[in-house]
Amino acid sequence: MTAPERSRLARDRLSRELRRLRTEARMTGTATAQATGMSQSKLSKIENGMLLPSVIDVERLVAELSATRETRLELVELARQLHAEAETRRVVLHRGAHRHQQTVARIEARATTSRFFQLAGVPSLLQSESYLRVVLAATPGREQDTAISTLRTRRARLDDPNKKFVFLLSESALRWRMGSADLMCDQIDHLALTMRRPNVQLGVVPWSADANMVALHGFQVYDERVVTVSVLTGNATITDPHDVREYVALFARLERLAARGDQLEALLARISRDHRQLG
């Protein structure tokens, strides 16, 4: 049985038990709702499994409905577990570049291994200064300064030999023009320099690779515990273990397609040459 199925059964049991207690206490929904400080509509949704009651809601209900001590403890604990699972599965959306940088900085500080996959554009930890300025051009001045300061703190962790960084880029990420040919070539040179670090691994998935899979967006995985995803209006943080495992598995499949070593150096040189030719 999967975790979502277990959670659904637990919620069904909680709502069923609360409804049973009210029926055995011979109390109407209206009277019970008034006695516990909630609307009749809310109580109805709780009893029909449409709304997960808070722990306080359950405590008030089991007390008002004269449940046995054993039943009280059991149902209150069940509510706590369900809320803990719901919090784990929650996807948190952070708005604003500086807030995202601060959130990621805290996650990276605790991570031993950080994995990055990017489809369009270069990951922030690998961006040259000129590339970074273009990325943040639309960000308000004060917010931009904060984001740059936080990013520089994050980049300093590349110097920590106890931390491992694995970067995967699609070839299109390096062909996505963020400015002049000089800017793009400088960015590619910056990548070549960064990949020489002993704790940094870089791979590029060439457009010619037979992928046989769809990667809908870029993402970052930290110690197989947290995933962050950039979306149009912000950045999402995912902590559900099942979802994180899905991203780890996808990263592993993409990693097998990546060019490395001499093959990667030749690919980078070819992309740089193409940027020069385009001017």
mmCIF file of C-alpha atoms in Angstrom:
data_model
loop_
_atom_site.group_PDB
_atom_site.id
_atom_site.type_symbol
_atom_site.label_atom_id
_atom_site.label_comp_id
_atom_site.label_asym_id
_atom_site.label_seq_id
_atom_site.Cartn_x
_atom_site.Cartn_y
_atom_site.Cartn_z
ATOM 1 C CA MET A 1 0.000 0.000 0.000
ATOM 2 C CA THR A 2 1.356 3.405 -0.949
ATOM 3 C CA ALA A 3 1.715 6.323 1.470
ATOM 4 C CA PRO A 4 -1.154 8.303 -0.163
ATOM 5 C CA GLU A 5 -3.438 5.257 0.135
ATOM 6 C CA ARG A 6 -2.559 4.820 3.821
ATOM 7 C CA SER A 7 -3.185 8.506 4.406
ATOM 8 C CA ARG A 8 -6.585 8.329 2.707
ATOM 9 C CA LEU A 9 -7.632 5.327 4.795
ATOM 10 C CA ALA A 10 -6.504 7.094 7.978
ATOM 11 C CA ARG A 11 -8.538 10.192 7.081
ATOM 12 C CA ASP A 12 -11.581 8.042 6.339
ATOM 13 C CA ARG A 13 -11.198 6.352 9.705
ATOM 14 C CA LEU A 14 -10.902 9.659 11.568
ATOM 15 C CA SER A 15 -14.043 11.112 9.967
ATOM 16 C CA ARG A 16 -15.951 7.863 10.462
ATOM 17 C CA GLU A 17 -15.032 7.656 14.161
ATOM 18 C CA LEU A 18 -15.993 11.272 14.819
ATOM 19 C CA ARG A 19 -19.358 10.719 13.142
ATOM 20 C CA ARG A 20 -19.877 7.519 15.169
ATOM 21 C CA LEU A 21 -19.121 9.324 18.434
ATOM 22 C CA ARG A 22 -21.686 12.031 17.676
ATOM 23 C CA THR A 23 -24.325 9.472 16.722
ATOM 24 C CA GLU A 24 -23.747 7.439 19.906
ATOM 25 C CA ALA A 25 -23.888 10.636 21.978
ATOM 26 C CA ARG A 26 -27.302 11.357 20.378
ATOM 27 C CA MET A 27 -26.262 14.911 19.459
ATOM 28 C CA THR A 28 -27.308 16.698 16.299
ATOM 29 C CA GLY A 29 -24.767 18.225 13.976
ATOM 30 C CA THR A 30 -26.021 21.700 14.860
ATOM 31 C CA ALA A 31 -25.682 21.155 18.606
ATOM 32 C CA THR A 32 -22.233 19.601 18.247
ATOM 33 C CA ALA A 33 -21.020 22.405 16.020
ATOM 34 C CA GLN A 34 -22.241 25.080 18.439
ATOM 35 C CA ALA A 35 -20.718 23.309 21.431
ATOM 36 C CA THR A 36 -17.292 23.045 19.771
ATOM 37 C CA GLY A 37 -17.217 26.531 18.242
ATOM 38 C CA MET A 38 -17.427 25.585 14.568
ATOM 39 C CA SER A 39 -20.034 25.934 11.848
ATOM 40 C CA GLN A 40 -22.378 23.108 10.980
ATOM 41 C CA SER A 41 -20.990 23.189 7.441
ATOM 42 C CA LYS A 42 -17.455 22.640 8.726
ATOM 43 C CA LEU A 43 -18.534 19.753 10.945
ATOM 44 C CA SER A 44 -20.366 18.157 8.034
ATOM 45 C CA LYS A 45 -17.240 18.369 5.864
ATOM 46 C CA ILE A 46 -15.148 16.816 8.652
ATOM 47 C CA GLU A 47 -17.563 13.922 9.125
ATOM 48 C CA ASN A 48 -17.750 13.286 5.386
ATOM 49 C CA GLY A 49 -13.975 13.277 4.928
ATOM 50 C CA MET A 50 -13.959 16.489 2.873
ATOM 51 C CA LEU A 51 -11.936 18.478 5.426
ATOM 52 C CA LEU A 52 -9.065 17.370 7.647
ATOM 53 C CA PRO A 53 -9.847 18.710 11.132
ATOM 54 C CA SER A 54 -7.127 20.431 13.117
ATOM 55 C CA VAL A 55 -5.772 18.741 16.218
ATOM 56 C CA ILE A 56 -7.659 21.314 18.326
ATOM 57 C CA ASP A 57 -10.887 20.524 16.452
ATOM 58 C CA VAL A 58 -10.490 16.836 17.264
ATOM 59 C CA GLU A 59 -9.639 17.549 20.911
ATOM 60 C CA ARG A 60 -12.813 19.618 21.282
ATOM 61 C CA LEU A 61 -14.986 17.059 19.517
ATOM 62 C CA VAL A 62 -13.832 14.015 21.479
ATOM 63 C CA ALA A 63 -14.217 15.947 24.740
ATOM 64 C CA GLU A 64 -17.726 17.192 23.891
ATOM 65 C CA LEU A 65 -18.830 13.781 22.667
ATOM 66 C CA SER A 66 -17.610 12.056 25.866
ATOM 67 C CA ALA A 67 -15.230 9.666 24.140
ATOM 68 C CA THR A 68 -13.287 7.251 26.293
ATOM 69 C CA ARG A 69 -9.753 8.260 27.254
ATOM 70 C CA GLU A 70 -8.330 5.611 24.943
ATOM 71 C CA THR A 71 -10.395 6.840 21.994
ATOM 72 C CA ARG A 72 -9.491 10.475 22.721
ATOM 73 C CA LEU A 73 -5.775 9.733 22.693
ATOM 74 C CA GLU A 74 -6.056 7.579 19.572
ATOM 75 C CA LEU A 75 -8.008 10.096 17.474
ATOM 76 C CA VAL A 76 -5.972 13.117 18.555
ATOM 77 C CA GLU A 77 -2.751 11.271 17.688
ATOM 78 C CA LEU A 78 -4.239 10.216 14.342
ATOM 79 C CA ALA A 79 -5.015 13.865 13.559
ATOM 80 C CA ARG A 80 -1.450 14.859 14.478
ATOM 81 C CA GLN A 81 0.014 12.207 12.164
ATOM 82 C CA LEU A 82 -2.237 13.242 9.279
ATOM 83 C CA HIS A 83 -1.233 16.876 9.619
ATOM 84 C CA ALA A 84 2.443 15.895 9.777
ATOM 85 C CA GLU A 85 2.049 13.934 6.531
ATOM 86 C CA ALA A 86 0.155 16.801 4.908
ATOM 87 C CA GLU A 87 2.937 19.200 5.859
ATOM 88 C CA THR A 88 5.538 16.833 4.415
ATOM 89 C CA ARG A 89 3.698 16.628 1.102
ATOM 90 C CA ARG A 90 3.152 20.380 0.898
ATOM 91 C CA VAL A 91 4.879 22.206 -1.957
ATOM 92 C CA VAL A 92 5.994 25.618 -0.712
ATOM 93 C CA LEU A 93 6.171 28.460 -3.232
ATOM 94 C CA HIS A 94 8.698 31.233 -2.557
ATOM 95 C CA ARG A 95 8.284 34.492 -4.464
ATOM 96 C CA GLY A 96 11.164 36.826 -5.221
ATOM 97 C CA ALA A 97 14.757 36.134 -6.262
ATOM 98 C CA HIS A 98 16.288 37.118 -2.928
ATOM 99 C CA ARG A 99 13.877 34.931 -0.929
ATOM 100 C CA HIS A 100 14.645 31.972 -3.160
ATOM 101 C CA GLN A 101 18.398 32.508 -2.770
ATOM 102 C CA GLN A 102 18.025 32.695 1.007
ATOM 103 C CA THR A 103 15.895 29.542 1.146
ATOM 104 C CA VAL A 104 18.280 27.594 -1.074
ATOM 105 C CA ALA A 105 21.276 28.890 0.870
ATOM 106 C CA ARG A 106 19.881 27.387 4.080
ATOM 107 C CA ILE A 107 19.185 24.049 2.365
ATOM 108 C CA GLU A 108 22.624 23.920 0.716
ATOM 109 C CA ALA A 109 24.353 24.739 3.989
ATOM 110 C CA ARG A 110 23.081 21.456 5.426
ATOM 111 C CA ALA A 111 23.514 19.338 2.282
ATOM 112 C CA THR A 112 26.513 17.129 1.613
ATOM 113 C CA THR A 113 25.606 16.367 -2.010
ATOM 114 C CA SER A 114 23.769 18.840 -4.231
ATOM 115 C CA ARG A 115 22.516 17.898 -7.707
ATOM 116 C CA PHE A 116 21.398 20.393 -10.348
ATOM 117 C CA PHE A 117 19.659 19.845 -13.688
ATOM 118 C CA GLN A 118 18.938 22.737 -16.047
ATOM 119 C CA LEU A 119 17.152 22.759 -19.396
ATOM 120 C CA ALA A 120 17.345 26.459 -20.268
ATOM 121 C CA GLY A 121 20.093 28.667 -18.916
ATOM 122 C CA VAL A 122 23.014 28.076 -16.582
ATOM 123 C CA PRO A 123 22.514 27.210 -12.874
ATOM 124 C CA SER A 124 23.146 30.196 -10.615
ATOM 125 C CA LEU A 125 26.157 28.589 -8.907
ATOM 126 C CA LEU A 126 27.877 28.312 -12.301
ATOM 127 C CA GLN A 127 26.996 31.725 -13.708
ATOM 128 C CA SER A 128 29.697 34.235 -14.563
ATOM 129 C CA GLU A 129 29.246 37.745 -13.153
ATOM 130 C CA SER A 130 28.125 39.184 -16.510
ATOM 131 C CA TYR A 131 25.660 36.323 -17.068
ATOM 132 C CA LEU A 132 24.276 36.771 -13.538
ATOM 133 C CA ARG A 133 23.695 40.486 -14.100
ATOM 134 C CA VAL A 134 21.617 39.715 -17.188
ATOM 135 C CA VAL A 135 19.562 37.104 -15.294
ATOM 136 C CA LEU A 136 18.786 39.603 -12.515
ATOM 137 C CA ALA A 137 18.337 42.625 -14.788
ATOM 138 C CA ALA A 138 14.573 42.782 -14.210
ATOM 139 C CA THR A 139 14.925 42.445 -10.421
ATOM 140 C CA PRO A 140 14.539 45.699 -8.390
ATOM 141 C CA GLY A 141 17.866 47.230 -7.322
ATOM 142 C CA ARG A 142 17.792 46.520 -3.583
ATOM 143 C CA GLU A 143 16.403 43.017 -4.096
ATOM 144 C CA GLN A 144 19.033 42.403 -6.779
ATOM 145 C CA ASP A 145 21.860 43.414 -4.443
ATOM 146 C CA THR A 146 20.533 41.067 -1.741
ATOM 147 C CA ALA A 147 20.222 38.198 -4.217
ATOM 148 C CA ILE A 148 23.782 38.714 -5.477
ATOM 149 C CA SER A 149 25.163 38.877 -1.936
ATOM 150 C CA THR A 150 23.392 35.653 -0.932
ATOM 151 C CA LEU A 151 24.514 33.928 -4.129
ATOM 152 C CA ARG A 152 28.139 34.824 -3.446
ATOM 153 C CA THR A 153 27.799 33.204 -0.018
ATOM 154 C CA ARG A 154 26.404 30.096 -1.692
ATOM 155 C CA ARG A 155 29.254 30.023 -4.220
ATOM 156 C CA ALA A 156 31.797 30.076 -1.403
ATOM 157 C CA ARG A 157 30.588 26.567 -0.501
ATOM 158 C CA LEU A 158 32.141 25.302 -3.723
ATOM 159 C CA ASP A 159 35.439 25.697 -1.866
ATOM 160 C CA ASP A 160 34.348 23.206 0.815
ATOM 161 C CA PRO A 161 35.970 19.832 -0.044
ATOM 162 C CA ASN A 162 33.414 18.059 2.162
ATOM 163 C CA LYS A 163 30.580 19.081 -0.137
ATOM 164 C CA LYS A 164 29.887 17.537 -3.537
ATOM 165 C CA PHE A 165 28.188 19.359 -6.427
ATOM 166 C CA VAL A 166 26.882 17.538 -9.498
ATOM 167 C CA PHE A 167 25.649 19.669 -12.407
ATOM 168 C CA LEU A 168 23.753 18.414 -15.450
ATOM 169 C CA LEU A 169 22.829 20.757 -18.284
ATOM 170 C CA SER A 170 21.098 20.136 -21.562
ATOM 171 C CA GLU A 171 22.992 21.392 -24.592
ATOM 172 C CA SER A 172 20.148 23.854 -25.132
ATOM 173 C CA ALA A 173 20.936 25.470 -21.770
ATOM 174 C CA LEU A 174 24.292 26.601 -23.172
ATOM 175 C CA ARG A 175 22.866 27.640 -26.528
ATOM 176 C CA TRP A 176 20.157 29.783 -24.910
ATOM 177 C CA ARG A 177 21.435 33.280 -25.715
ATOM 178 C CA MET A 178 21.487 35.559 -22.673
ATOM 179 C CA GLY A 179 23.494 38.281 -24.384
ATOM 180 C CA SER A 180 26.366 38.817 -26.765
ATOM 181 C CA ALA A 181 28.647 36.143 -28.165
ATOM 182 C CA ASP A 182 31.402 37.411 -25.856
ATOM 183 C CA LEU A 183 29.135 36.979 -22.824
ATOM 184 C CA MET A 184 28.173 33.415 -23.806
ATOM 185 C CA CYS A 185 31.763 32.413 -24.576
ATOM 186 C CA ASP A 186 32.907 33.898 -21.278
ATOM 187 C CA GLN A 187 30.211 31.849 -19.546
ATOM 188 C CA ILE A 188 31.374 28.648 -21.223
ATOM 189 C CA ASP A 189 34.993 29.416 -20.227
ATOM 190 C CA HIS A 190 33.748 29.921 -16.662
ATOM 191 C CA LEU A 191 32.127 26.467 -16.762
ATOM 192 C CA ALA A 192 35.343 24.873 -17.999
ATOM 193 C CA LEU A 193 37.229 26.487 -15.123
ATOM 194 C CA THR A 194 34.695 25.498 -12.475
ATOM 195 C CA MET A 195 34.536 21.855 -13.555
ATOM 196 C CA ARG A 196 38.226 21.467 -12.650
ATOM 197 C CA ARG A 197 37.335 21.692 -8.971
ATOM 198 C CA PRO A 198 37.736 18.259 -7.319
ATOM 199 C CA ASN A 199 34.294 18.386 -5.666
ATOM 200 C CA VAL A 200 32.433 19.565 -8.788
ATOM 201 C CA GLN A 201 31.117 17.292 -11.543
ATOM 202 C CA LEU A 202 29.700 18.695 -14.770
ATOM 203 C CA GLY A 203 27.895 16.867 -17.528
ATOM 204 C CA VAL A 204 26.058 18.149 -20.590
ATOM 205 C CA VAL A 205 23.345 16.130 -22.326
ATOM 206 C CA PRO A 206 23.940 16.676 -26.079
ATOM 207 C CA TRP A 207 20.961 17.316 -28.305
ATOM 208 C CA SER A 208 21.878 14.156 -30.239
ATOM 209 C CA ALA A 209 21.461 11.899 -27.184
ATOM 210 C CA ASP A 210 18.686 9.308 -27.509
ATOM 211 C CA ALA A 211 16.909 10.389 -24.322
ATOM 212 C CA ASN A 212 13.621 8.465 -24.650
ATOM 213 C CA MET A 213 12.240 10.456 -21.709
ATOM 214 C CA VAL A 214 10.702 13.844 -21.011
ATOM 215 C CA ALA A 215 12.223 16.262 -18.505
ATOM 216 C CA LEU A 216 9.611 18.981 -18.116
ATOM 217 C CA HIS A 217 11.736 21.440 -16.149
ATOM 218 C CA GLY A 218 15.001 21.988 -14.346
ATOM 219 C CA PHE A 219 15.356 21.051 -10.681
ATOM 220 C CA GLN A 220 17.794 20.746 -7.777
ATOM 221 C CA VAL A 221 18.106 17.829 -5.332
ATOM 222 C CA TYR A 222 19.786 18.181 -1.949
ATOM 223 C CA ASP A 223 20.925 14.995 -0.163
ATOM 224 C CA GLU A 224 17.879 13.133 -1.491
ATOM 225 C CA ARG A 225 15.801 15.081 1.069
ATOM 226 C CA VAL A 226 14.696 18.282 -0.637
ATOM 227 C CA VAL A 227 13.940 19.282 -4.231
ATOM 228 C CA THR A 228 13.598 22.861 -5.456
ATOM 229 C CA VAL A 229 11.974 23.784 -8.768
ATOM 230 C CA SER A 230 11.838 27.200 -10.434
ATOM 231 C CA VAL A 231 8.454 28.217 -11.856
ATOM 232 C CA LEU A 232 7.270 31.403 -13.542
ATOM 233 C CA THR A 233 6.021 33.144 -10.395
ATOM 234 C CA GLY A 234 8.504 31.833 -7.849
ATOM 235 C CA ASN A 235 10.346 28.745 -6.686
ATOM 236 C CA ALA A 236 8.795 25.607 -5.208
ATOM 237 C CA THR A 237 10.283 23.481 -2.424
ATOM 238 C CA ILE A 238 9.337 19.772 -2.353
ATOM 239 C CA THR A 239 10.051 17.533 0.643
ATOM 240 C CA ASP A 240 7.746 14.537 0.200
ATOM 241 C CA PRO A 241 10.050 11.457 0.199
ATOM 242 C CA HIS A 242 8.195 9.756 -2.676
ATOM 243 C CA ASP A 243 8.406 12.852 -4.872
ATOM 244 C CA VAL A 244 12.075 13.386 -4.009
ATOM 245 C CA ARG A 245 12.877 9.786 -5.001
ATOM 246 C CA GLU A 246 11.208 10.387 -8.378
ATOM 247 C CA TYR A 247 13.520 13.340 -9.031
ATOM 248 C CA VAL A 248 16.598 11.409 -7.882
ATOM 249 C CA ALA A 249 15.717 8.590 -10.302
ATOM 250 C CA LEU A 250 15.181 11.057 -13.161
ATOM 251 C CA PHE A 251 18.529 12.704 -12.435
ATOM 252 C CA ALA A 252 20.262 9.315 -12.574
ATOM 253 C CA ARG A 253 18.717 8.549 -15.977
ATOM 254 C CA LEU A 254 19.750 11.948 -17.329
ATOM 255 C CA GLU A 255 23.255 11.542 -15.927
ATOM 256 C CA ARG A 256 23.791 8.429 -18.027
ATOM 257 C CA LEU A 257 23.213 10.513 -21.177
ATOM 258 C CA ALA A 258 25.702 13.257 -20.318
ATOM 259 C CA ALA A 259 28.965 13.993 -22.097
ATOM 260 C CA ARG A 260 32.004 14.158 -19.822
ATOM 261 C CA GLY A 261 35.783 14.395 -20.050
ATOM 262 C CA ASP A 262 37.215 14.888 -23.544
ATOM 263 C CA GLN A 263 33.779 14.519 -25.100
ATOM 264 C CA LEU A 264 32.471 17.361 -22.916
ATOM 265 C CA GLU A 265 35.432 19.615 -23.677
ATOM 266 C CA ALA A 266 34.877 19.105 -27.401
ATOM 267 C CA LEU A 267 31.164 19.853 -27.021
ATOM 268 C CA LEU A 268 31.839 23.067 -25.064
ATOM 269 C CA ALA A 269 34.350 24.204 -27.687
ATOM 270 C CA ARG A 270 31.828 23.544 -30.460
ATOM 271 C CA ILE A 271 29.068 25.500 -28.691
ATOM 272 C CA SER A 272 31.450 28.393 -28.025
ATOM 273 C CA ARG A 273 32.490 28.415 -31.673
ATOM 274 C CA ASP A 274 28.852 28.511 -32.776
ATOM 275 C CA HIS A 275 28.175 31.525 -30.552
ATOM 276 C CA ARG A 276 31.149 33.310 -32.129
ATOM 277 C CA GLN A 277 29.874 32.585 -35.614
ATOM 278 C CA LEU A 278 26.438 33.935 -34.784
ATOM 279 C CA GLY A 279 28.052 37.100 -33.436
#
